[in-house]
Short mmCIF file of C-alpha atoms in Angstrom, two decimals:
data_model
loop_
_atom_site.label_atom_id
_atom_site.label_comp_id
_atom_site.label_asym_id
_atom_site.label_seq_id
_atom_site.Cartn_x
_atom_site.Cartn_y
_atom_site.Cartn_z
CA UNK A 288 -0.19 -0.12 0.21
CA UNK A 289 1.59 3.31 -0.95
CA UNK A 290 -1.19 5.55 -0.38
CA UNK A 291 -1.73 6.15 -3.87
CA UNK A 292 -5.10 5.79 -5.79
CA UNK A 293 -3.88 2.30 -7.31
CA UNK A 294 -3.05 0.61 -4.33
CA UNK A 295 -5.84 2.22 -2.15
CA UNK A 296 -8.36 0.97 -4.74
CA UNK A 297 -7.02 -2.61 -4.68
CA UNK A 298 -6.84 -2.79 -0.95
CA UNK A 299 -10.56 -1.31 -0.70
CA UNK A 300 -11.80 -4.19 -2.76
CA UNK A 301 -10.07 -6.78 -0.97
CA UNK A 302 -11.19 -5.57 2.26
CA UNK A 303 -14.82 -5.46 0.63
CA UNK A 304 -14.50 -9.03 -0.59
CA UNK A 305 -13.22 -10.29 2.90
CA UNK A 306 -15.87 -8.19 4.92
CA UNK A 307 -18.58 -10.25 2.64
CA UNK A 308 -17.54 -13.21 4.38
CA UNK A 309 -16.82 -11.86 7.97
CA UNK A 310 -12.95 -12.36 7.36
CA UNK A 311 -12.01 -8.81 7.33
CA UNK A 312 -9.59 -9.45 10.24
CA UNK A 313 -7.24 -11.19 7.60
CA UNK A 314 -6.52 -7.84 5.84
CA UNK A 315 -2.77 -7.02 6.07
CA UNK A 316 -1.33 -4.02 4.29
CA UNK A 317 2.53 -3.65 3.75
CA UNK A 318 4.54 -0.31 3.09
CA UNK A 319 7.90 1.35 2.73
CA UNK A 320 7.86 4.41 4.40
CA UNK A 321 10.33 7.51 5.13
CA UNK A 322 9.50 9.47 8.41
CA UNK A 323 12.68 10.48 9.21
CA UNK A 324 13.17 14.25 8.84
CA UNK A 325 15.80 14.33 6.29
CA UNK A 326 13.75 11.76 4.10
CA UNK A 327 10.00 12.94 4.66
CA UNK A 328 9.90 14.49 1.04
CA UNK A 329 9.66 10.50 0.21
CA UNK A 330 7.11 9.56 3.03
CA UNK A 331 3.61 8.73 2.18
CA UNK A 332 2.54 7.62 5.68
CA UNK A 333 -0.11 10.06 6.05
CA UNK A 334 -2.26 8.66 3.20
CA UNK A 335 -1.76 5.15 4.32
CA UNK A 336 -2.85 6.04 7.49
CA UNK A 337 -5.96 7.79 6.42
CA UNK A 338 -6.96 4.60 4.41
CA UNK A 339 -5.97 2.16 7.28
CA UNK A 340 -7.94 3.91 10.07
CA UNK A 341 -10.79 4.74 7.66
CA UNK A 342 -11.20 0.52 7.11
CA UNK A 343 -9.60 -0.44 10.34
CA UNK A 344 -6.80 -2.27 8.37
CA UNK A 345 -3.78 -3.92 9.79
CA UNK A 346 -1.09 -1.69 8.26
CA UNK A 347 2.58 -3.06 8.43
CA UNK A 348 5.66 -0.22 7.88
CA UNK A 349 9.13 -0.69 7.19
CA UNK A 350 11.55 2.16 7.04
CA UNK A 351 14.98 1.39 4.81
CA UNK A 352 17.92 2.42 6.94
CA UNK A 353 20.82 4.41 4.79
CA UNK A 354 23.18 2.48 6.53
CA UNK A 355 21.80 -0.89 5.50
CA UNK A 356 21.64 0.36 1.69
CA UNK A 357 25.16 -0.92 0.35
CA UNK A 358 24.55 -4.43 1.56
CA UNK A 359 21.02 -4.45 0.92
CA UNK A 360 21.73 -3.20 -2.54
CA UNK A 361 24.24 -5.97 -3.33
CA UNK A 362 21.61 -8.31 -2.55
CA UNK A 363 19.26 -6.60 -5.17
CA UNK A 364 21.54 -7.12 -7.91
CA UNK A 365 22.56 -10.46 -6.79
CA UNK A 366 18.53 -12.04 -7.14
CA UNK A 367 17.62 -9.48 -10.19
CA UNK A 368 20.95 -10.99 -11.94
CA UNK A 369 21.22 -7.50 -13.97
CA UNK A 370 21.78 -4.29 -12.69
CA UNK A 371 18.34 -2.45 -12.69
CA UNK A 372 17.82 1.51 -12.98
CA UNK A 373 17.31 2.34 -9.48
CA UNK A 374 18.02 0.69 -6.17
CA UNK A 375 14.86 -0.78 -5.80
CA UNK A 376 14.59 -0.14 -2.15
CA UNK A 377 11.20 0.59 -1.35
CA UNK A 378 9.98 -2.62 -3.19
CA UNK A 379 12.88 -4.86 -1.61
CA UNK A 380 12.14 -3.63 1.99
CA UNK A 381 8.31 -4.25 1.40
CA UNK A 382 8.92 -7.49 0.42
CA UNK A 383 11.41 -8.27 3.23
CA UNK A 384 8.63 -6.87 5.66
CA UNK A 385 5.87 -9.50 4.16
CA UNK A 386 8.44 -12.33 4.29
CA UNK A 387 8.68 -11.58 8.05
CA UNK A 388 5.05 -12.61 8.39
CA UNK A 389 3.31 -15.50 7.24
CA UNK A 390 1.56 -14.06 4.12
CA UNK A 391 2.69 -15.74 1.20
CA UNK A 392 0.74 -13.86 -1.70
CA UNK A 393 0.27 -10.22 -2.01
CA UNK A 394 -1.81 -7.93 -4.73
CA UNK A 395 -0.80 -4.80 -5.86
CA UNK A 396 -1.75 -1.64 -8.44
CA UNK A 397 1.02 -2.22 -10.84
CA UNK A 398 -0.34 -1.58 -14.48
CA UNK A 399 -2.87 0.92 -13.72
CA UNK A 400 -0.64 4.07 -14.37
CA UNK A 401 0.27 2.54 -18.10
CA UNK A 402 -3.25 2.27 -18.88
CA UNK A 403 -4.87 5.38 -17.15
CA UNK A 404 -2.57 7.88 -17.88
CA UNK A 405 -1.14 8.23 -14.21
CA UNK A 406 2.41 9.22 -15.11
CA UNK A 407 2.82 13.18 -15.73
CA UNK A 408 4.64 12.79 -19.11
CA UNK A 409 1.23 11.32 -20.44
CA UNK A 410 0.14 14.77 -20.33
CA UNK A 411 2.28 15.52 -23.36
CA UNK A 412 0.50 13.07 -25.43
CA UNK A 413 -2.89 13.48 -24.36
CA UNK A 414 -2.62 17.60 -25.42
CA UNK A 415 -1.24 16.71 -28.69
CA UNK A 416 -3.95 14.06 -29.13
CA UNK A 417 -7.09 16.34 -28.96
CA UNK A 418 -8.61 16.91 -32.01
CA UNK A 419 -9.19 20.65 -31.58
CA UNK A 420 -6.64 23.28 -30.48
CA UNK A 421 -9.01 25.46 -28.04
CA UNK A 422 -9.84 21.79 -26.31
CA UNK A 423 -5.81 21.70 -26.04
CA UNK A 424 -5.51 24.90 -24.31
CA UNK A 425 -8.23 24.57 -22.20
CA UNK A 426 -7.46 20.92 -20.94
CA UNK A 427 -3.88 22.73 -20.80
CA UNK A 428 -5.03 25.32 -18.08
CA UNK A 429 -6.96 22.54 -16.11
CA UNK A 430 -3.89 20.51 -15.98
CA UNK A 431 -2.02 23.21 -14.56
CA UNK A 432 -2.90 22.63 -11.01
CA UNK A 433 -1.02 19.15 -10.73
CA UNK A 434 2.47 19.54 -9.15
CA UNK A 435 5.00 19.12 -11.59
CA UNK A 436 2.97 19.19 -14.99
CA UNK A 437 3.78 22.68 -16.39
CA UNK A 438 6.74 21.56 -18.30
CA UNK A 439 4.91 18.74 -19.84
CA UNK A 440 2.00 20.84 -20.71
CA UNK A 441 4.16 23.28 -22.54
CA UNK A 442 5.83 20.73 -24.63
CA UNK A 443 2.18 19.27 -25.24
CA UNK A 444 0.87 22.65 -26.49
CA UNK A 445 4.00 23.14 -28.49
CA UNK A 446 3.67 19.87 -30.25
CA UNK A 447 0.04 20.50 -30.67
CA UNK A 448 0.63 23.67 -32.17
CA UNK A 449 3.11 22.30 -34.58
CA UNK A 450 0.69 19.62 -35.49
CA UNK A 451 -1.84 22.27 -36.72
CA UNK A 452 0.91 23.88 -38.80
CA UNK A 453 2.91 20.80 -39.99
CA UNK A 454 0.24 18.35 -40.00
CA UNK A 455 0.49 14.61 -37.98
CA UNK A 456 2.59 12.92 -40.29
CA UNK A 457 5.36 15.60 -41.10
CA UNK A 458 5.76 16.37 -37.49
CA UNK A 459 5.95 12.36 -36.59
CA UNK A 460 8.87 12.32 -38.89
CA UNK A 461 10.46 15.29 -37.66
CA UNK A 462 10.41 14.16 -33.72
CA UNK A 463 11.53 10.83 -34.55
CA UNK A 464 14.44 12.07 -36.91
CA UNK A 465 15.35 14.51 -34.19
CA UNK A 466 15.18 12.15 -31.21
CA UNK A 467 17.05 9.57 -33.10
CA UNK A 468 14.56 6.92 -32.08
CA UNK A 469 10.96 5.82 -32.29
CA UNK A 470 8.64 8.39 -30.40
CA UNK A 471 4.87 7.70 -30.03
CA UNK A 472 3.11 11.06 -30.08
CA UNK A 473 -0.58 9.55 -29.99
CA UNK A 474 -2.30 9.11 -26.58
CA UNK A 475 -3.75 6.00 -27.08
CA UNK A 476 -0.70 4.51 -29.00
CA UNK A 477 1.64 5.55 -26.34
CA UNK A 478 -0.49 4.06 -23.31
CA UNK A 479 -0.66 0.54 -25.66
CA UNK A 480 3.09 0.79 -26.24
CA UNK A 481 3.80 1.18 -22.60
CA UNK A 482 1.85 -1.35 -21.37
CA UNK A 483 3.78 -4.05 -23.40
CA UNK A 484 7.14 -2.62 -23.26
CA UNK A 485 8.16 -0.45 -20.14
CA UNK A 486 5.69 -2.13 -17.99
CA UNK A 487 7.57 -5.49 -18.70
CA UNK A 488 10.59 -3.87 -16.82
CA UNK A 489 8.70 -2.95 -13.74
CA UNK A 490 7.36 -6.47 -13.62
CA UNK A 491 10.54 -7.94 -14.11
CA UNK A 492 11.73 -5.88 -11.00
CA UNK A 493 8.83 -6.81 -8.61
CA UNK A 494 9.04 -10.67 -9.70
CA UNK A 495 12.68 -11.09 -8.87
CA UNK A 496 12.78 -8.81 -5.55
CA UNK A 497 9.79 -10.30 -4.33
CA UNK A 498 10.78 -13.96 -5.46
CA UNK A 499 14.20 -13.50 -3.52
CA UNK A 500 11.70 -13.65 -0.30
CA UNK A 501 9.58 -16.34 -1.84
CA UNK A 502 6.68 -13.88 -1.83
CA UNK A 503 4.29 -14.18 -4.75
CA UNK A 504 2.72 -10.71 -6.41
CA UNK A 505 -0.58 -10.40 -8.38
CA UNK A 506 -1.56 -7.71 -10.35
CA UNK A 507 -5.08 -7.42 -10.57
CA UNK A 508 -5.16 -4.10 -13.18
CA UNK A 509 -3.58 -6.77 -15.50
CA UNK A 510 -6.36 -9.02 -16.10
CA UNK A 511 -6.81 -9.27 -19.59
CA UNK A 512 -10.82 -8.61 -19.18
CA UNK A 513 -9.77 -5.30 -17.56
CA UNK A 514 -7.00 -4.59 -19.91
CA UNK A 515 -9.15 -5.00 -22.86
CA UNK A 516 -11.80 -2.79 -21.29
CA UNK A 517 -9.48 0.01 -20.45
CA UNK A 518 -7.96 -0.16 -23.99
CA UNK A 519 -11.61 0.77 -25.59
CA UNK A 520 -12.43 3.59 -23.32
CA UNK A 521 -11.72 6.95 -25.01
CA UNK A 522 -9.00 9.01 -24.15
CA UNK A 523 -11.35 11.67 -22.74
CA UNK A 524 -12.30 9.52 -19.63
CA UNK A 525 -8.59 8.72 -18.91
CA UNK A 526 -7.69 12.64 -18.67
CA UNK A 527 -10.03 14.95 -18.34
CA UNK A 528 -11.02 18.17 -16.79
CA UNK A 529 -7.28 18.67 -15.02
CA UNK A 530 -7.45 15.02 -13.74
CA UNK A 531 -5.35 12.03 -14.38
CA UNK A 532 -6.93 8.59 -14.16
CA UNK A 533 -10.11 10.52 -14.24
CA UNK A 534 -12.55 7.38 -14.71
CA UNK A 535 -10.67 5.53 -11.92
CA UNK A 536 -11.24 8.53 -9.45
CA UNK A 537 -14.93 8.43 -10.56
CA UNK A 538 -15.27 4.71 -9.61
CA UNK A 539 -13.95 5.14 -6.39
CA UNK A 540 -15.51 8.72 -5.36
CA UNK A 541 -17.45 8.23 -2.31
CA UNK A 542 -15.43 4.80 -1.52
CA UNK A 543 -12.05 6.02 -0.60
CA UNK A 544 -11.15 8.90 1.41
CA UNK A 545 -11.19 12.09 -0.62
CA UNK A 546 -7.47 12.79 0.37
CA UNK A 547 -6.59 9.99 -1.88
CA UNK A 548 -9.27 9.93 -4.53
CA UNK A 549 -8.86 13.43 -5.37
CA UNK A 550 -4.95 13.54 -4.74
CA UNK A 551 -3.16 15.77 -7.50
CA UNK A 552 0.75 14.90 -6.20
CA UNK A 553 1.57 11.95 -7.25
CA UNK A 554 4.76 10.31 -5.79
CA UNK A 555 4.97 6.74 -6.96
CA UNK A 556 6.65 4.82 -4.35
CA UNK A 557 9.71 7.39 -4.29
CA UNK A 558 13.27 6.44 -3.04
CA UNK A 559 15.49 9.26 -1.23
CA UNK A 560 18.61 8.13 -3.21
CA UNK A 561 19.81 11.84 -3.60
CA UNK A 562 19.74 12.10 0.06
CA UNK A 563 21.80 9.15 0.73
CA UNK A 564 24.46 9.25 -2.12
CA UNK A 565 24.75 13.00 -1.08
CA UNK A 566 25.35 12.10 2.35
CA UNK A 567 27.02 9.12 4.05
CA UNK A 568 27.09 6.73 1.11
CA UNK A 569 28.80 9.40 -1.39
CA UNK A 570 32.16 7.80 -0.45
CA UNK A 571 31.18 4.09 -0.72
CA UNK A 572 29.40 4.81 -4.19
CA UNK A 573 32.47 6.75 -5.64
CA UNK A 574 34.87 3.86 -4.29
CA UNK A 575 32.63 1.08 -5.92
CA UNK A 576 32.11 3.00 -9.51
CA UNK A 577 36.03 3.75 -9.20
CA UNK A 578 36.88 0.00 -9.05
CA UNK A 579 34.92 -0.91 -12.07
CA UNK A 580 36.91 -1.75 -15.04
CA UNK A 581 33.53 -2.07 -17.23
CA UNK A 582 32.83 1.52 -16.77
CA UNK A 583 36.43 2.49 -17.59
CA UNK A 584 36.42 0.57 -20.53
CA UNK A 585 33.28 2.26 -21.62
CA UNK A 586 34.52 5.57 -20.53
CA UNK A 587 31.71 6.03 -18.04
CA UNK A 588 33.68 6.71 -15.09
CA UNK A 589 33.92 10.54 -14.54
CA UNK A 590 33.59 10.18 -11.17
CA UNK A 591 33.91 13.78 -10.27
CA UNK A 592 31.13 14.93 -12.79
CA UNK A 593 28.88 12.18 -11.57
CA UNK A 594 28.88 12.77 -7.59
CA UNK A 595 30.12 16.33 -7.36
CA UNK A 596 28.27 18.18 -9.55
CA UNK A 597 25.49 15.75 -10.17
CA UNK A 598 23.46 14.56 -6.86
CA UNK A 599 20.53 17.17 -6.94
CA UNK A 600 19.59 16.75 -10.50
CA UNK A 601 17.43 13.95 -11.06
CA UNK A 602 18.75 12.95 -14.55
CA UNK A 603 22.30 12.90 -13.07
CA UNK A 604 21.28 11.13 -9.91
CA UNK A 605 19.79 8.38 -12.26
CA UNK A 606 23.14 8.41 -14.21
CA UNK A 607 24.74 7.96 -10.80
CA UNK A 608 22.86 4.62 -9.63
CA UNK A 609 22.93 2.96 -12.90
CA UNK A 610 26.85 3.28 -12.64
CA UNK A 611 26.84 2.12 -9.18
CA UNK A 612 24.62 -0.84 -10.02
CA UNK A 613 26.65 -1.92 -13.05
CA UNK A 614 29.88 -1.71 -11.11
CA UNK A 615 28.26 -3.72 -8.29
CA UNK A 616 27.05 -6.17 -11.07
CA UNK A 617 30.42 -6.57 -12.47
CA UNK A 618 31.81 -6.94 -9.04
CA UNK A 619 29.18 -10.05 -8.37
CA UNK A 620 29.07 -11.58 -11.72
CA UNK A 621 32.22 -10.87 -13.55
CA UNK A 622 34.99 -10.56 -11.30
#
């Protein structure tokens, strides 16, 4: 249970099913939280507690500790058998928490964001795909209240205006040539593509990190009947009037607390990696990266640039973690 709409929806439905049989006391939720002052910006305890209190759930929580990260990250790489994009510490610790109980199968909300346009970059594709320019401008204004959405709205409006001038076919060709890769502009096509590509990576992460602890994960949002239904739902019900995942919000309005249903800020199970790797773990990360002969061969080992100048910029921090994971992968499987 992350405190977001998807996992809260699943928790609500499971609770209602158990309640029908008078077995709601069996309900358990599991969460990684970051209540410490320096990592509070990644903490979703407030929303987790709201739902747990409303339904009377037994809420299990765990806080990943900074000093444990080097040892735990090596375990992640070992069980993944390849270097992931981030540390996966939130999911890793959540499954570790599950393994400390007698629960063997858990249910989560994976797959909803790709089908219901829950991620902010989808705003670009939605605005681009609106048939009339005045509709795009109207929707753009409504979406401005979403934290962090402004840059995606700006790109969406720019591309929508360009489509009016150049046409869809020519603009697609220009964008593909400029980015040097296939870039899907159409909204529903982008959702479909991510559901069968990027989502595979997330499922791979969940499968390996959960099975490291002997825990099975089930994803009800990926039931083929629900996937087929959501694929047939028009775009205007996925994002509408300034809300992402609009149809899902309507479905749970009055069932889940308003603070969750009509929550605008999406955190998405964040990990305080920038805090960790600019603090006590900085020297450890730098040492591990320096040791990597693989990174040296690839000319990716400019440690000063990576660590000293990069930690507070998300893109650079992602690069740092990728290099660290690659160096740990080399250490565990090649050296």
